[in-house]
XYZ file of C-alpha atoms in Angstrom:
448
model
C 131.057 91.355 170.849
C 131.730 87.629 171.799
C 134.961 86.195 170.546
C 134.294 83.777 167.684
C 133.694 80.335 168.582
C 137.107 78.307 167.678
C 135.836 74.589 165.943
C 138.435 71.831 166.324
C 137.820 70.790 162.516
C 138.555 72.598 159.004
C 138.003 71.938 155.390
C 140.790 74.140 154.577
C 143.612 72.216 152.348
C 145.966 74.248 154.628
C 144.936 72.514 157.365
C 144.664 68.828 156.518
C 148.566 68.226 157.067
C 151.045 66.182 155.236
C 150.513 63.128 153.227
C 150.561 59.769 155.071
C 152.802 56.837 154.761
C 150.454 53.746 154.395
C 152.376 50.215 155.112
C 151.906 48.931 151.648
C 155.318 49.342 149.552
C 155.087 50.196 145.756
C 156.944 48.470 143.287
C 158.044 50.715 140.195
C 160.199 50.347 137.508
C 163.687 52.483 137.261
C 165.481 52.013 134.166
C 167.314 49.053 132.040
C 169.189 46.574 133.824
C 172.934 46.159 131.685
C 175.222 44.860 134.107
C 175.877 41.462 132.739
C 176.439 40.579 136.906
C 173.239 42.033 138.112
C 171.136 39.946 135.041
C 172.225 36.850 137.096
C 171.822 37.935 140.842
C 168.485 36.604 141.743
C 169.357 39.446 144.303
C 168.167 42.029 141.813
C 164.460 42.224 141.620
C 163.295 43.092 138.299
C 160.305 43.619 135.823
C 160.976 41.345 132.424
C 163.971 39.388 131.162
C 164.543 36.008 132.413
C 164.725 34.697 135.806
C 167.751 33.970 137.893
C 167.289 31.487 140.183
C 167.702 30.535 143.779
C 167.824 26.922 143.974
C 171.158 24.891 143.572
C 169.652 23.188 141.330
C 167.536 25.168 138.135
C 163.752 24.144 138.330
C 162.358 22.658 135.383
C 161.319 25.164 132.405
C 157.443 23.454 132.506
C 157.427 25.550 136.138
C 156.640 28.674 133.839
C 154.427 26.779 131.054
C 150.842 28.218 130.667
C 148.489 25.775 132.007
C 145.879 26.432 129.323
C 148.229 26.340 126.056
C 151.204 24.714 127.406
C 153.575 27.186 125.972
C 156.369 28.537 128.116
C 155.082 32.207 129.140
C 157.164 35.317 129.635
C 158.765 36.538 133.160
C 156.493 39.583 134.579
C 158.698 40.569 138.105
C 160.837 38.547 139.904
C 160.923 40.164 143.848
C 163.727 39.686 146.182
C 161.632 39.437 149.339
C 163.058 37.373 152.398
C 161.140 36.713 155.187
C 162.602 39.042 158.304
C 164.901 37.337 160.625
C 164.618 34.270 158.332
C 167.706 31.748 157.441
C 166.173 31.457 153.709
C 167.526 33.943 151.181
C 163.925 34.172 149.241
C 163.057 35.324 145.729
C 158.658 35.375 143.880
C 158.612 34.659 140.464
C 155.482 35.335 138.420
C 154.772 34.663 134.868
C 152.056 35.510 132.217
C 150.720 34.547 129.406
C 150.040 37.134 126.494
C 147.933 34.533 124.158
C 144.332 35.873 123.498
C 142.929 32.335 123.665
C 144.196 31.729 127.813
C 143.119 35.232 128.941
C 140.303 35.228 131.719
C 141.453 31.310 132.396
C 142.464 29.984 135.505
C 146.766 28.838 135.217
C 147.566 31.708 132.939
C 148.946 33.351 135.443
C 151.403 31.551 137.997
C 153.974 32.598 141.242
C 156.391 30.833 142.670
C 158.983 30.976 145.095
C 162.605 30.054 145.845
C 164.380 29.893 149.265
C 168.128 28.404 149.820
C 169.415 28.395 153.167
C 171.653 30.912 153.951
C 174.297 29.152 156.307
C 175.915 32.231 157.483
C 172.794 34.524 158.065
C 171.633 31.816 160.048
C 174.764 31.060 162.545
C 174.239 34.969 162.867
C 170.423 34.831 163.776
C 171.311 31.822 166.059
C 173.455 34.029 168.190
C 170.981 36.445 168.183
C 168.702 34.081 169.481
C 170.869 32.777 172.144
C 171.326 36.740 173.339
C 168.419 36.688 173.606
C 167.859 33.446 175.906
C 170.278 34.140 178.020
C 168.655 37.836 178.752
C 164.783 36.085 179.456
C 166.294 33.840 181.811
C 168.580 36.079 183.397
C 165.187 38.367 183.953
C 163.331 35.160 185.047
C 165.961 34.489 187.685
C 165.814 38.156 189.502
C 162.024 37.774 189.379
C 162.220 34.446 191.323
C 164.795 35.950 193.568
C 162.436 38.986 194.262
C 159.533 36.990 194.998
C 158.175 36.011 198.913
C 159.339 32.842 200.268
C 156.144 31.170 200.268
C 156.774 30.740 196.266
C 157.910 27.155 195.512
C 161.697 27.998 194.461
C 161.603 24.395 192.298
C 158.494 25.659 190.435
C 159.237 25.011 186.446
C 156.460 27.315 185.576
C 158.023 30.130 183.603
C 156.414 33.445 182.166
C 155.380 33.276 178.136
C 158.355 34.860 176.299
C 157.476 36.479 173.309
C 158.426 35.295 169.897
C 161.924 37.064 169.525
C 161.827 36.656 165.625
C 158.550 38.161 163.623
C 157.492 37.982 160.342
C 158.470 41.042 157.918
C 159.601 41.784 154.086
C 162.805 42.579 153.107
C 161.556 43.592 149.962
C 163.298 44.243 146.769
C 166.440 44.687 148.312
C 165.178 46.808 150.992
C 164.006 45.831 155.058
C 160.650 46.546 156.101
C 158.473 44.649 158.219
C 155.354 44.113 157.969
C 154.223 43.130 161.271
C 156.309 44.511 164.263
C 157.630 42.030 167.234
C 157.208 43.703 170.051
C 160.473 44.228 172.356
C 160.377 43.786 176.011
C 160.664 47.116 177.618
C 163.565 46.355 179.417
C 165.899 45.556 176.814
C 169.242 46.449 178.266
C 171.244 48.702 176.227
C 174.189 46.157 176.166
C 171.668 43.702 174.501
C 170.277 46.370 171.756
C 173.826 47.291 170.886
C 174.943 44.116 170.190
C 171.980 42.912 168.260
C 172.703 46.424 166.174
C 176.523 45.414 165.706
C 175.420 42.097 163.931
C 172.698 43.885 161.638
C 175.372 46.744 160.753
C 177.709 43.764 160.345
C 175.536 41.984 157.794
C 174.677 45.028 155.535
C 178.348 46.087 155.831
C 180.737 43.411 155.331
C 181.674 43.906 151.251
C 182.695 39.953 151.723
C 178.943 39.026 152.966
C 177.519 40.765 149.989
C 180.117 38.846 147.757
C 178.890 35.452 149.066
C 175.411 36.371 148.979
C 175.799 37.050 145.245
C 177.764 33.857 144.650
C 174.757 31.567 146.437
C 172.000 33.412 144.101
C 173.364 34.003 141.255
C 172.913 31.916 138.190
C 174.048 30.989 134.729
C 171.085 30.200 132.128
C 174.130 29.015 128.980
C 173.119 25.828 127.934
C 170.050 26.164 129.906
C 166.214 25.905 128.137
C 165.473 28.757 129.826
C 167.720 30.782 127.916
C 165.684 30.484 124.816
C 162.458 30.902 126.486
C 160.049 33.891 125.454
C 160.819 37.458 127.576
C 160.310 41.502 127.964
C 163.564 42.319 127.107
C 165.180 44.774 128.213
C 164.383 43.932 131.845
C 164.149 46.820 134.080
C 164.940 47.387 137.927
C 162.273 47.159 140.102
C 162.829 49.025 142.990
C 160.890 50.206 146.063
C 158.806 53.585 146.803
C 156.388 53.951 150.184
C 152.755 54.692 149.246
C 151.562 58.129 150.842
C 147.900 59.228 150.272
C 146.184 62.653 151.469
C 145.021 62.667 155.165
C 141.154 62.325 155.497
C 139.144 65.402 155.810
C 138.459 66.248 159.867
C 134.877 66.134 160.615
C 132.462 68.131 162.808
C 132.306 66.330 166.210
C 130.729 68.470 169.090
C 132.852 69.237 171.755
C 134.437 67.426 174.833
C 133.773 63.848 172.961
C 137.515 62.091 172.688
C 138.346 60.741 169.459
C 140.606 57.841 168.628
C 143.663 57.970 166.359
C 143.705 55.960 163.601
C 145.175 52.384 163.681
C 148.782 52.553 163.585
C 151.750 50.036 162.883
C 155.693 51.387 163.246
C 154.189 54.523 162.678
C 152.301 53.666 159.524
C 148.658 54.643 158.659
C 146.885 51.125 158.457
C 143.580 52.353 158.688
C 143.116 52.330 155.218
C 143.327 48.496 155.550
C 140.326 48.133 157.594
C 137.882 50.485 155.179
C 134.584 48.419 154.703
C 133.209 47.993 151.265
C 129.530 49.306 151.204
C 127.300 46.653 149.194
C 125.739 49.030 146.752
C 124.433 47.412 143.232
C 124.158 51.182 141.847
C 128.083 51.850 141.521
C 130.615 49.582 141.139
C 132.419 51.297 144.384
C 135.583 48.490 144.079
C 136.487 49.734 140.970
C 135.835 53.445 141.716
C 138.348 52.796 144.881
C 140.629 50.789 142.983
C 141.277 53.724 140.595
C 141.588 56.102 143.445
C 143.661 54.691 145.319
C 145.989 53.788 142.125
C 145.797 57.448 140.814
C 147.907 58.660 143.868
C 150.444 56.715 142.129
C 149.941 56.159 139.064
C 153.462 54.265 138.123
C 152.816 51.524 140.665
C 153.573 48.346 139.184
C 153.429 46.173 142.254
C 151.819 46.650 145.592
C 153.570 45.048 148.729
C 152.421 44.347 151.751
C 153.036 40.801 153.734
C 150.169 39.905 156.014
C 148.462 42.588 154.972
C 144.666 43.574 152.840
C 144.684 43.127 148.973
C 143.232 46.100 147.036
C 140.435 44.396 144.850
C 140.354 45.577 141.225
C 136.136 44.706 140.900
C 133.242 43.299 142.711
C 133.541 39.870 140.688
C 133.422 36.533 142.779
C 136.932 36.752 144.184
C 135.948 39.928 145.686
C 132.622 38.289 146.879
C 134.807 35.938 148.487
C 137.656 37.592 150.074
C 135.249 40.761 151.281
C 131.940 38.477 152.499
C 128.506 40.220 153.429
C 128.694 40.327 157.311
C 126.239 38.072 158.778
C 123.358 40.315 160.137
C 120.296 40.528 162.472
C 117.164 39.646 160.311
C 115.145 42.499 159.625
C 112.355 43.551 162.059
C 108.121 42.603 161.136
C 106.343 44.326 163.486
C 106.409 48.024 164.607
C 107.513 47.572 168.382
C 110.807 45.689 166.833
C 111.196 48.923 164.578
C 114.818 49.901 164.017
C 117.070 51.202 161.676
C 119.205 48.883 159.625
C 122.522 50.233 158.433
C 124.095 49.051 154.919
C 125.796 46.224 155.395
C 129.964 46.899 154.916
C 132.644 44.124 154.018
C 136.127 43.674 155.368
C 138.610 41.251 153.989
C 138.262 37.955 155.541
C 142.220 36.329 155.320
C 140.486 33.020 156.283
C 137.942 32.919 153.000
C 137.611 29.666 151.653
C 138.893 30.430 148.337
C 142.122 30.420 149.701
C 143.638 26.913 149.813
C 146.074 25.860 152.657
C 150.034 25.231 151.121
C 150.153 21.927 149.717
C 153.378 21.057 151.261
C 152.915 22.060 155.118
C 148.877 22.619 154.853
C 149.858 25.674 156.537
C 147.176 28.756 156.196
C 148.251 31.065 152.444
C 148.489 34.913 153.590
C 148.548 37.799 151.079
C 151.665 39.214 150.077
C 151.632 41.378 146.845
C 149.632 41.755 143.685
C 150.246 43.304 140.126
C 149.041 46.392 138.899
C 147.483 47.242 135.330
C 150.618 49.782 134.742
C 152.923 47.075 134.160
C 151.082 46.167 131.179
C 151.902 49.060 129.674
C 155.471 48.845 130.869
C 155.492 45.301 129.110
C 154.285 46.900 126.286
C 156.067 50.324 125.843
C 159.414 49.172 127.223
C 161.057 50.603 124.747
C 159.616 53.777 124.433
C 159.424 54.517 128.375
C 162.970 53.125 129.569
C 164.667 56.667 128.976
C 161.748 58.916 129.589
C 160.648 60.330 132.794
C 156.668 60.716 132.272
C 154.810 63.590 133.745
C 151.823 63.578 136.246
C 149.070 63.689 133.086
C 151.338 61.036 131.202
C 151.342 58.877 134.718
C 147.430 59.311 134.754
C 146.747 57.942 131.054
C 148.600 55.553 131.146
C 146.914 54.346 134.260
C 143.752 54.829 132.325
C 144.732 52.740 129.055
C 145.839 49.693 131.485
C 142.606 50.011 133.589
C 140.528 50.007 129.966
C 142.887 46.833 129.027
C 142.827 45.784 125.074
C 146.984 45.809 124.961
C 149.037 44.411 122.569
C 150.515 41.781 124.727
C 146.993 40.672 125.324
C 147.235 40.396 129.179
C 143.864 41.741 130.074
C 144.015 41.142 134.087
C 143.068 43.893 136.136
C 145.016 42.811 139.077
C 146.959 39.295 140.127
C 146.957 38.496 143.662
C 149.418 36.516 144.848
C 148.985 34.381 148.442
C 151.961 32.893 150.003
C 152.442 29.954 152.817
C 152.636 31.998 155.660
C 154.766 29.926 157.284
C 157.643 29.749 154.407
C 157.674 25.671 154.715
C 160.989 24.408 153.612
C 159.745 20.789 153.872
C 160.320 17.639 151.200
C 157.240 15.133 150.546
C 158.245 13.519 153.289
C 157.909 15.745 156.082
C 161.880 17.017 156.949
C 163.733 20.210 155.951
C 165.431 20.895 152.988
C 167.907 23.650 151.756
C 166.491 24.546 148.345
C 163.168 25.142 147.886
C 160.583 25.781 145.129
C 156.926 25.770 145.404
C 154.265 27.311 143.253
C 152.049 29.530 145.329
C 148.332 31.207 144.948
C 147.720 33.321 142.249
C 144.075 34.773 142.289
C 143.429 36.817 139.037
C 140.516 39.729 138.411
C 139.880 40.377 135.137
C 139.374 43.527 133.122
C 136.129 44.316 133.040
C-alpha cells in the first residue's frame, strides 16, 4: 500500500497555532482611580472624571462645549500618548455629549490635544541625535577613504541618512511604536549601548518621574472646570495588545511558494490591508465590526497611530475613507469577454473627508477611535467598577452598546479621531511654541 499523501494544510483547531498579536493596542478600563495625586497627573490616562491638563496655562472651559447645544459636555478618555522620540509630553482629550437633541449631529463629539515641551527629554534626545551624527559621518569618512582615487576627495555629495527619529505611541503610559525606523545594520555596539543607557535612564530616574508629574499635573480649585458635568468615578485606562485567531490554511497544490503575511516588529498587520467586498445584500462592515470586537469584547478604545480605522457601518464616512477602486469598464462584445471580479475597498488615508490641520496644513492621520463598550462603562460605572465580568457578560454587553438606546443617550457606534501627523507646535504666526492645544478630527458613525 502507498504511504498516505501528507497535505501541507489542515482544518484541525490543533493545528492553526497560537493567537496573533495585531499592532492595534486596546484601551480597557481597570478599576477607580482614588489617589487624590494621580486625579491631577495628566500622566494618568483615564475613562471619566475631569481632565487634567497639559498646558501651563488651563484652556478655556468653551474647548469642551457641545457645538449643537452649547452646554459644557462630559470627559469620555483622556490618553497619555506622546509621539516616540518626541520633545512634547502629549495628552487626547475627547468629550461627548449625552443630550438626545445633539445625537447624530456633527460637534457633539470633539478631541483635542495638549503638548508642553519637555526641556529635559529633549536635551536627552539631542544627544541622542548628535550620537548619532557623529557615527554617519564617521561611516561616511571610511567610505571616502576606501574608495579609488579617481573619486573627487572635495565631493560634498553625501549618502541619504535615514531619519534617526520615527513616529510611534507611547500610549497610555506604555511605549509602542507604531511605525518602526529602521537601524543601519552596522550600528556599533558602543552606539546601541549608550542609546540604551539614556532610555533605561529616563524610565529609571525616580527624580525624572517626579518632574514629569510636576510639569503635567494640574489643580482645577477655583477653576470652571471643576464644576463642569462628569462620569464620576473615573477609572484607569490602561493598555492590552489585541490578539485574534490565525486564519484557516488553505489548499494550495504543491511546490507553489507562498508569502507570509505583512509584518511590522513582529506584528500581524495584514488584517489592516483586508478589502471590503461591495455587497448591497449584507451589511459586511458591521458584520466585521462585531467580529472583530467580539474577540474582545471589553475594548473601550482601539489604538493604532498611522494605522487603518475599523469602520462601525457602510454609511458615507465609510464610503469615503474605503472608496470603490476605479475599474476597467465592463466588456460589450464577446471577443473582449472576461471575468470581472467584485470590486474590494481599502482605506484610502488621503480621502477627502479628511481636512489638513488648520495650524500647519499638514496631512490628519488616524490615531484611535472609541468603542460602543464604553457606553456602557459610562453608564454602569457603578455597578461594573468592582466586578470582574465573565466571557458571556463581556459578549452582552458588547451587544447592548452595538444595539445603542443607553441612558446617557450617546448613540455613536464608533468616534474616529484623526490627528496632525506632524504634531505642529506652531502659533498663528508661523514659530514654535511650548504649550500647545488644538482641537483635532473627530469623524463619528452612528448607531444604526
Amino acid at each position: 500500500m502507498a504511504p498516505p499523501i501528507e497535505e501541507d494544510w489542515s482544518d484541525s483547531d490543533e493545528e492553526l497555532g497560537s493567537e496573533v498579536e495585531t499592532s492595534v493596542l486596546l484601551g480597557v478600563p481597570d478599576g477607580p482611580i482614588t489617589s487624590v495625586n494621580e486625579l491631577v497627573d495628566a500622566a494618568v490616562s483615564r475613562i471619566g472624571g475631569h481632565p487634567a491638563f497639559l498646558p501651563a496655562n488651563e484652556p478655556a472651559i468653551s474647548s469642551s462645549q457641545c457645538k449643537i447645544c452649547s452646554f459644557p459636555m462630559e470627559l469620555l478618555v483622556q490618553m497619555w500618548c506622546p509621539f516616540e522620540d518626541s520633545p512634547m509630553d502629549r495628552a487626547l482629550y475627547v468629550w461627548g455629549c449625552a443630550n438626545p437633541g445633539c445625537q447624530r449631529k456633527d460637534g457633539s463629539v470633539r478631541a483635542w490635544r495638549g503638548l508642553r515641551f519637555n526641556e529635559k527629554y529633549a536635551a536627552k534626545l539631542e544627544a541622542k541625535l548628535a550620537r548619532k551624527r557623529a557615527r554617519l559621518e564617521a561611516e561616511r569618512q571610511a567610505q571616502l577613504a576606501k574608495q579609488p582615487s579617481k573619486t573627487n576627495p572635495f565631493s560634498l555629495k553625501t549618502p541619504s541618512n535615514p531619519n534617526p527619529f520615527g513616529l510611534g505611541a507611547q500610549i497610555f503610559g506604555d511605549t509602542s511604536p507604531a511605525s518602526g525606523t529602521e537601524r543601519p545594520s552596522n550600528d556599533t555596539e558602543e552606539d546601541q549601548s549608550a542609546e540604551d543607557e539614556v532610555e533605561s535612564d529616563t524610565e529609571s530616574t525616580s527624580s525624572e518621574k517626579s518632574l514629569l508629574t510636576a510639569m503635567t499635573n494640574t489643580t482645577l480649585l477655583d477653576s470652571p472646570w471643576k464644576a463642569a458635568p462628569a462620569y464620576t468615578p473615573p477609572l484607569y485606562l490602561s493598555t492590552a495588545s489585541e490578539y485574534l485567531p490565525p486564519q484557516p490554511k488553505t489548499r494550495i497544490p504543491s511546490g507553489v511558494d507562498v508569502l507570509d503575511p505583512a509584518t511590522e516588529g513582529g506584528k500581524d498587520i495584514s488584517w489592516a490591508f483586508e478589502p471590503y467586498e461591495n455587497s448591497l445584500e449584507v451589511d459586511q462592515v458591521f458584520e466585521r465590526f462585531t467580529k472583530r470586537v467580539g474577540y474582545e469584547g471589553e475594548q473601550c478604545i482601539r489604538y493604532e497611530l498611522h494605522g487603518t480605522p475599523l469602520p462601525f457601518s457602510s454609511d458615507k464616512i465609510f464610503e469615503s475613507l474605503f472608496p470603490i477602486p476605479a475599474s476597467d469598464p465592463l466588456p460589450v462584445t464577446k471577443p473582449d469577454f472576461k471575468i470581472v471580479l467584485p470590486q474590494k475597498r481599502t482605506y484610502s488615508p488621503t480621502s477627502s473627508i479628511l481636512s489638513p490641520c488648520p495650524s500647519c496644513k499638514g496631512k490628519r492621520t488616524f490615531e484611535c477611535q472609541l468603542m460602543p463598550n464604553l457606553i456602557n462603562i459610562l453608564r454602569n460605572t457603578d455597578d461594573t467598577i468592582n466586578k470582574k465580568l465573565t466571557d458571556e457578560e463581556r459578549r452582552s454587553a458588547v451587544q447592548r452598546a452595538l444595539k445603542g438606546g443607553t441612558e446617557k443617550g450617546m448613540e455613536w457606534g464608533t468616534c474616529m479621531i484623526f490627528s496632525c501627523e506632524n504634531d505642529c507646535r506652531i502659533d498663528a504666526d508661523g514659530k514654535e511654541i511650548k504649550d500647545v492645544w488644538q482641537e483635532e478630527l473627530v469623524l463619528v458613525q452612528w448607531d444604526v
